[in-house]
Amino acid sequence: MTLSVARASAPVRVNVATKPSPEPIGAHTTAVMLDNGVVEPRLLIPRPDGAAHVLADLAGFKSGKSWSGAMWMSGFAGVKGAGVDIIGLEYDTCEPEFNYLIEFLTSERGMNLPYESLRNNKKDGAMWLTLENGAHFECKSYRASRKSETMKGKTRDGYYFCESYQLPGF
């Protein structure tokens, strides 16, 4: 005889004659190691309102916001053909995040990924990185991006707003 019961971590199949089975019933799960070394399945519950639309990193001066933002953006390097815009009031505002991103993705200390195109010249307003898999990261000024179609979200997979408190309307 098999019963379905719910534990604090996940519903599991319990055979009355034997011990509980670690396989959850029909739900997406992940294995989590607890402090005592026991591995238990945990349910992955989707957000009730779907995917998060905003990720905010608020902190004081010199607290690692640029570093953590570049780390977040580097996740898009694994998405073939991804497009990410790094938007700041001026190109200078985007420089720390872009430099960290270049270090994370292309340096030997980082992932050492091959790239097709790299331009890092803030004076000319040309800062972009295109990886061999087609993932494209580009810095844009807020004024230039407002005039183009890129802010409508049809062609981009992600936006990163540098020093967003400086941007009008934020």
Coordinates of N, CA and C in Angstrom, one line a residue, residues 1-7 10-26:
M1 N 0.8 -1.2 0.0 CA 0.0 0.0 0.0 C 0.9 1.2 0.0
T2 N 0.6 2.2 -0.9 CA 1.4 3.4 -0.9 C 0.5 4.6 -0.6
L3 N 1.1 5.5 0.3 CA 0.4 6.7 0.7 C 1.2 7.9 0.3
S4 N 0.5 9.0 0.0 CA 1.2 10.2 -0.3 C 1.1 11.1 1.0
V5 N 2.3 11.5 1.5 CA 2.3 12.4 2.7 C 3.1 13.6 2.4
A6 N 3.0 14.7 3.1 CA 3.8 15.9 3.0 C 4.6 16.1 4.2
R7 N 5.9 16.2 3.9 CA 6.9 16.6 5.0 C 7.1 18.1 4.9
A10 N 9.2 18.3 1.3 CA 8.6 17.9 0.0 C 7.6 16.8 0.2
P11 N 6.6 16.6 -0.6 CA 5.8 15.4 -0.5 C 6.6 14.2 -1.0
V12 N 6.5 13.1 -0.3 CA 7.3 11.9 -0.7 C 6.3 10.8 -0.7
R13 N 6.7 9.7 -1.4 CA 5.9 8.5 -1.5 C 6.3 7.6 -0.3
V14 N 5.4 7.2 0.4 CA 5.7 6.4 1.6 C 5.0 5.0 1.4
N15 N 5.9 4.0 1.4 CA 5.4 2.6 1.4 C 5.2 2.2 2.8
V16 N 4.0 1.8 3.2 CA 3.7 1.5 4.6 C 4.6 0.3 5.1
A17 N 5.0 -0.6 4.2 CA 5.8 -1.7 4.6 C 7.3 -1.4 4.7
T18 N 7.7 -0.3 4.1 CA 9.2 0.0 4.0 C 9.4 1.5 4.4
K19 N 10.6 1.9 4.3 CA 10.9 3.3 4.6 C 10.5 4.3 3.5
P20 N 10.5 5.6 3.7 CA 10.1 6.6 2.7 C 11.1 6.6 1.5
S21 N 10.5 6.8 0.4 CA 11.3 6.9 -0.9 C 11.7 8.3 -1.1
P22 N 12.9 8.5 -1.5 CA 13.4 9.9 -1.7 C 12.8 10.6 -2.9
E23 N 12.2 9.9 -3.8 CA 11.6 10.5 -5.0 C 10.3 11.2 -4.7
P24 N 10.3 12.6 -5.0 CA 9.0 13.3 -4.8 C 8.0 12.9 -5.8
I25 N 6.8 13.2 -5.6 CA 5.7 12.8 -6.4 C 5.4 13.9 -7.4
G26 N 5.7 13.8 -8.7 CA 5.3 14.7 -9.7 C 5.7 16.1 -9.6

